Coordinates of C-alpha atoms in Angstrom, one line a residue:
M129 CA 15.8 -7.9 -10.3
L130 CA 14.5 -4.6 -11.7
G131 CA 15.6 -3.0 -14.9
E132 CA 16.5 0.7 -14.9
A133 CA 13.1 1.8 -16.3
A134 CA 11.2 -0.4 -14.0
A135 CA 13.3 0.7 -11.0
L136 CA 12.6 4.4 -11.8
H137 CA 8.9 3.6 -12.2
A138 CA 8.8 1.9 -8.8
A139 CA 10.8 4.7 -7.1
L140 CA 8.4 7.3 -8.4
L141 CA 5.3 5.3 -7.5
V142 CA 6.4 4.1 -4.0
G143 CA 8.4 7.2 -3.1
G144 CA 6.9 10.0 -5.0
F145 CA 3.2 9.1 -4.6
F146 CA 2.7 6.7 -1.7
G147 CA 5.6 8.1 0.3
S148 CA 4.1 11.6 0.0
V149 CA 0.6 10.5 0.9
I150 CA 1.8 8.5 3.9
G151 CA 4.1 11.4 4.9
I152 CA 1.1 13.8 4.8
E153 CA -0.9 11.5 7.0
R154 CA 1.9 11.3 9.6
A155 CA 2.5 15.1 9.4
V156 CA -1.1 15.8 10.2
A157 CA -1.0 13.3 13.1
L158 CA 2.2 14.9 14.5
G159 CA 0.8 18.4 14.2
A160 CA 4.3 20.0 13.9
R161 CA 5.9 21.8 10.9
A162 CA 8.9 19.4 11.0
G163 CA 6.5 16.6 10.1
W164 CA 6.2 18.0 6.6
I165 CA 9.8 17.4 5.7
A166 CA 9.0 13.8 4.7
P167 CA 6.2 14.4 2.2
L168 CA 7.9 17.5 0.7
A169 CA 11.2 15.7 0.3
S170 CA 9.5 12.7 -1.3
A171 CA 7.5 14.8 -3.7
V172 CA 10.4 17.0 -4.7
G173 CA 12.6 13.9 -5.0
A174 CA 10.2 12.2 -7.4
L175 CA 10.0 15.4 -9.5
T176 CA 13.8 15.7 -9.5
M177 CA 14.2 12.1 -10.7
Y178 CA 11.5 12.6 -13.3
A179 CA 13.5 15.6 -14.6
G180 CA 16.5 13.3 -15.0
L181 CA 18.5 14.4 -11.9
Y182 CA 18.6 10.8 -10.6
R183 CA 21.3 11.2 -7.9
S184 CA 19.7 14.3 -6.4
G185 CA 16.3 12.6 -6.4
E186 CA 17.6 9.4 -4.8
A187 CA 19.2 11.5 -2.0
L188 CA 15.9 13.3 -1.4
L189 CA 14.1 10.0 -1.2
V190 CA 16.6 8.9 1.4
V191 CA 16.0 12.1 3.3
A192 CA 12.2 11.6 3.1
S193 CA 12.4 8.1 4.5
L194 CA 14.7 9.1 7.3
A195 CA 12.3 12.0 8.2
L196 CA 9.3 9.7 8.0
T197 CA 11.0 7.3 10.4
A198 CA 11.7 10.1 12.8
V199 CA 8.1 11.2 12.7
S200 CA 6.9 7.6 13.2
V201 CA 9.2 7.2 16.2
A202 CA 7.8 10.5 17.7
L203 CA 4.2 9.2 17.2
W204 CA 5.1 5.9 18.7
R205 CA 6.4 7.7 21.8
R206 CA 3.0 9.3 22.2
Q207 CA 1.2 6.0 21.8
R208 CA 3.3 2.9 22.5
A209 CA 1.1 0.4 20.8
A210 CA 2.0 -2.5 18.6
H211 CA 0.6 -1.0 15.4
M212 CA 2.6 2.2 16.0
A213 CA 5.8 0.2 16.4
L214 CA 5.0 -1.5 13.0
L215 CA 4.7 1.9 11.4
V216 CA 8.2 2.7 12.6
V217 CA 9.4 -0.7 11.1
A218 CA 7.7 0.1 7.8
A219 CA 9.4 3.5 7.6
A220 CA 12.8 2.1 8.4
T221 CA 12.3 -0.5 5.7
W222 CA 11.8 2.3 3.2
V223 CA 15.1 3.8 4.4
F224 CA 16.8 0.5 3.8
G225 CA 15.3 0.2 0.3
N226 CA 16.2 3.7 -0.7
L227 CA 19.8 3.4 0.6
A228 CA 20.2 0.1 -1.3
Y229 CA 18.8 1.7 -4.5
A230 CA 21.0 4.9 -4.2
S231 CA 24.2 3.0 -3.4
G232 CA 23.7 0.1 -5.7
L233 CA 24.6 -2.3 -2.9
G234 CA 22.2 -5.1 -2.2
A235 CA 20.1 -4.2 -5.3
G236 CA 18.3 -7.5 -5.1
A237 CA 16.5 -6.4 -1.9
V238 CA 15.2 -3.1 -3.3
P239 CA 11.9 -4.2 -4.8
A240 CA 11.0 -6.3 -1.8
A241 CA 12.0 -3.5 0.6
W242 CA 10.0 -0.9 -1.3
F243 CA 6.9 -3.1 -1.4
D244 CA 7.3 -4.0 2.3
F245 CA 7.2 -0.4 3.3
L246 CA 3.7 -0.2 1.9
V247 CA 2.6 -3.7 3.0
V248 CA 3.8 -3.3 6.6
T249 CA 2.2 0.1 6.8
I250 CA -1.1 -1.4 5.7
A251 CA -0.7 -4.3 8.1
A252 CA -0.1 -1.8 10.9
E253 CA -3.3 0.1 10.1
R254 CA -5.3 -3.1 10.0
L255 CA -3.8 -4.3 13.2
E256 CA -5.1 -1.1 14.9
M257 CA -8.6 -1.9 13.6
T258 CA -8.5 -5.5 15.0
R259 CA -8.7 -3.9 18.5
L260 CA -12.4 -3.4 17.8
M261 CA -13.0 -7.1 17.9
R262 CA -12.0 -10.0 20.1
R263 CA -8.6 -11.2 19.0
R264 CA -7.0 -14.6 19.8
P265 CA -4.0 -14.2 22.1
A266 CA -1.7 -15.6 19.5
A267 CA -2.8 -13.3 16.8
Q268 CA -0.4 -10.4 17.5
P269 CA 2.8 -12.5 18.1
L270 CA 1.9 -14.4 14.9
L271 CA 1.8 -11.1 13.0
V272 CA 5.1 -10.1 14.4
A273 CA 6.7 -13.4 13.3
I274 CA 5.2 -13.0 9.8
V275 CA 6.5 -9.4 9.5
A276 CA 9.9 -10.6 10.7
A277 CA 10.0 -13.3 8.0
L278 CA 8.8 -10.8 5.4
L279 CA 11.6 -8.4 6.2
G280 CA 14.1 -11.2 6.6
G281 CA 13.3 -12.4 3.2
A282 CA 13.8 -8.9 1.7
A283 CA 17.2 -8.6 3.4
L284 CA 18.3 -12.1 2.4
S285 CA 17.4 -11.3 -1.2
A286 CA 20.4 -8.9 -1.3
H287 CA 22.7 -12.0 -1.0
D288 CA 20.6 -14.9 -2.2
A289 CA 17.8 -14.0 -4.6
V290 CA 16.3 -17.5 -4.6
A291 CA 16.2 -18.2 -0.9
G292 CA 15.2 -14.6 0.0
G293 CA 12.5 -14.5 -2.7
V294 CA 11.0 -17.8 -1.5
V295 CA 10.9 -16.7 2.1
H296 CA 9.5 -13.3 1.1
G297 CA 6.8 -14.9 -1.0
A298 CA 5.8 -17.3 1.8
A299 CA 5.6 -14.4 4.2
L300 CA 3.3 -12.5 1.9
V301 CA 1.0 -15.6 1.7
A302 CA 1.1 -15.9 5.5
L303 CA 0.3 -12.2 5.9
G304 CA -2.7 -12.5 3.5
G305 CA -4.0 -15.4 5.5
W306 CA -3.5 -13.5 8.8
L307 CA -5.4 -10.5 7.5
A308 CA -8.2 -12.6 6.1
A309 CA -8.5 -14.5 9.4
F310 CA -8.3 -11.6 12.0
D311 CA -9.4 -8.5 10.2
I312 CA -12.7 -6.9 11.2
A313 CA -13.6 -6.9 7.5
T314 CA -14.7 -10.6 7.9
R315 CA -17.6 -9.2 10.0
T316 CA -18.3 -5.8 8.4
V317 CA -18.7 -7.5 4.9
R318 CA -22.1 -8.6 6.2
G319 CA -23.1 -5.0 6.9
H320 CA -24.3 -2.3 4.6
G321 CA -23.1 0.9 2.9
L322 CA -19.6 2.2 3.3
A323 CA -18.6 -0.5 5.9
R324 CA -19.5 -3.3 3.5
Y325 CA -17.8 -1.6 0.6
M326 CA -14.6 -1.2 2.6
A327 CA -14.8 -4.9 3.6
V328 CA -15.2 -6.0 0.0
C329 CA -12.1 -4.0 -1.0
L330 CA -10.1 -5.3 1.9
L331 CA -10.9 -9.0 1.4
A332 CA -10.3 -8.8 -2.3
G333 CA -6.9 -7.1 -1.6
Y334 CA -6.0 -9.9 0.8
A335 CA -6.7 -12.5 -1.9
W336 CA -4.3 -10.6 -4.3
L337 CA -1.7 -10.5 -1.5
V338 CA -1.8 -14.3 -1.4
V339 CA -1.5 -14.5 -5.2
A340 CA 1.4 -12.1 -5.1
G341 CA 3.2 -14.2 -2.5
V342 CA 2.9 -17.4 -4.5
A343 CA 4.1 -15.5 -7.6
W344 CA 7.0 -13.9 -5.7
A345 CA 8.3 -17.3 -4.7
A346 CA 7.8 -18.6 -8.2
M347 CA 9.7 -15.6 -9.6
A348 CA 12.6 -16.4 -7.3
L349 CA 12.6 -19.9 -8.6
G350 CA 13.0 -18.7 -12.2
V351 CA 9.4 -18.8 -13.5
A352 CA 9.5 -15.9 -15.9
P353 CA 5.8 -14.9 -16.1
A354 CA 5.6 -14.8 -12.3
R355 CA 7.4 -11.4 -12.1
D356 CA 4.6 -9.4 -13.7
I357 CA 2.1 -11.3 -11.6
A358 CA 4.0 -10.7 -8.3
F359 CA 4.6 -7.0 -8.8
H360 CA 1.1 -6.1 -10.1
A361 CA -0.9 -8.4 -7.9
L362 CA 0.9 -6.7 -5.0
G363 CA 1.0 -3.1 -6.3
L364 CA -2.4 -2.9 -8.0
G365 CA -4.5 -5.7 -6.5
F366 CA -3.4 -5.2 -2.9
V367 CA -2.0 -1.7 -2.5
V368 CA -4.3 0.2 -4.8
G369 CA -7.2 -1.9 -3.5
M370 CA -6.3 -0.7 0.0
V371 CA -6.3 2.9 -1.3
M372 CA -9.8 2.4 -2.7
A373 CA -10.9 0.9 0.6
H374 CA -9.6 3.7 2.8
A375 CA -10.0 6.8 0.6
P376 CA -13.6 7.5 1.7
V377 CA -12.5 7.8 5.3
M378 CA -9.0 9.1 4.9
L379 CA -9.8 12.0 2.6
P380 CA -12.2 13.6 5.2
A381 CA -9.5 13.3 7.8
L382 CA -6.6 14.6 5.7
A383 CA -8.2 17.1 3.2
R384 CA -11.2 18.2 5.4
I385 CA -13.6 17.2 2.7
R386 CA -16.8 15.1 3.0
L387 CA -18.0 12.4 0.6
D388 CA -21.5 11.2 -0.1
F389 CA -20.9 7.5 -0.5
N390 CA -23.1 5.4 -2.8
A391 CA -23.0 2.2 -4.8
S392 CA -21.1 3.9 -7.7
F393 CA -17.9 3.2 -5.7
Y394 CA -18.2 -0.5 -6.6
A395 CA -17.8 0.2 -10.4
P396 CA -14.1 1.3 -10.4
L397 CA -13.3 -1.4 -7.9
A398 CA -14.9 -4.1 -10.1
L399 CA -13.1 -2.7 -13.2
L400 CA -9.7 -2.8 -11.4
H401 CA -10.0 -6.4 -10.4
A402 CA -11.5 -7.6 -13.7
T403 CA -8.8 -6.0 -15.8
L404 CA -6.1 -7.1 -13.4
V405 CA -7.3 -10.7 -13.8
L406 CA -7.3 -10.2 -17.6
R407 CA -3.8 -8.7 -17.5
L408 CA -2.2 -11.4 -15.3
A409 CA -4.1 -14.5 -16.4
F410 CA -3.7 -13.9 -20.2
G411 CA -0.9 -11.3 -20.5
S412 CA 1.8 -14.0 -20.5
L413 CA 0.1 -15.7 -23.4
D414 CA -0.5 -12.7 -25.5
P415 CA 1.1 -9.2 -25.1
A416 CA -2.1 -7.7 -26.5
W417 CA -4.1 -8.9 -23.5
R418 CA -1.5 -7.4 -21.2
A419 CA -1.8 -4.1 -22.9
V420 CA -5.6 -4.2 -22.7
G421 CA -5.5 -5.2 -19.0
A422 CA -3.0 -2.4 -18.2
A423 CA -5.2 0.2 -20.0
G424 CA -8.1 -1.1 -17.9
N425 CA -6.1 -0.8 -14.7
A426 CA -5.4 2.8 -15.5
L427 CA -9.0 3.5 -16.5
A428 CA -10.1 2.0 -13.2
I429 CA -7.9 4.3 -11.2
A430 CA -9.1 7.3 -13.2
A431 CA -12.7 6.2 -12.7
F432 CA -12.1 6.0 -9.0
A433 CA -10.8 9.5 -8.9
V434 CA -13.9 10.7 -10.9
T435 CA -16.1 8.8 -8.4
V436 CA -14.5 10.5 -5.5
I437 CA -14.9 13.9 -7.0
A438 CA -18.6 13.2 -7.8
A439 CA -19.1 12.1 -4.2
V440 CA -17.6 15.3 -2.9
R441 CA -19.9 17.4 -5.2
R442 CA -22.9 15.4 -4.0
W443 CA -22.1 16.1 -0.4
R444 CA -21.6 19.8 -1.1
A445 CA -24.9 20.0 -3.0
R446 CA -26.7 18.4 -0.2
A447 CA -25.1 20.6 2.4
A448 CA -25.7 23.8 0.5
P449 CA -28.2 26.2 2.1
G450 CA -31.7 25.7 0.6

């Protein structure tokens, strides 16, 4: 399903960047030196692959995912909650994807498994937040069933790309619906400040998750333009959207820095979604639009980084003596 260049790009992005970030988060939570094996192995593995040493890099990514799974199990033993169990499942899914990629066996499952590592991780984090609101008794079992279908579709893709892709796509749609229905963002979007900003990011991301699910099923059925829509609606619209949502609260926890939030955070968010619509809606009609949209996506991510840096500086200026 992925060409060599696209597979390398995905491996570096999922493993090198997100794998390292998630690994750092878990290492901080574990509070032990062994917890840092995962982010170090994923970062070095990505650099190794970038240098052209693909086999060594692939092996390091397998080590990173195994280490992350071990850390996730240790954290689950401390807190035997449903969202912690899902984090273990997400890490194990990354192991499966990395092994399939490194071995070449079941290659059809690789993109779904890599994306599912991120998607299930995010779903687990949002499940934890739903504890802050009254939840229908069927909500958690329904989420478990959706995740099971999601992972089942990924695994089936190794043997039957059509059936596996349709199941996987349908599960993504269902997950987007579950998040939109049960996430606390449906309430906090009526609030103010950072809480409202996060809610806007989350709800927009859930909409892209539904789009990605429909496109993933269409891709499995042979609709050519659906591939770009599926991968980028999921990777940019959903995953990067979640990064923009959580960065203002995760950075203080992980990097010990404080941010002065203001409305400027909405600018890169709006740019990301607008250029993604441009890229996916018109890119299949004219490659020039795809290029413009892709450049806009990159600019939005860069603008978000600048916005975060500016927010840190504002906080430090306000906190400075005098």
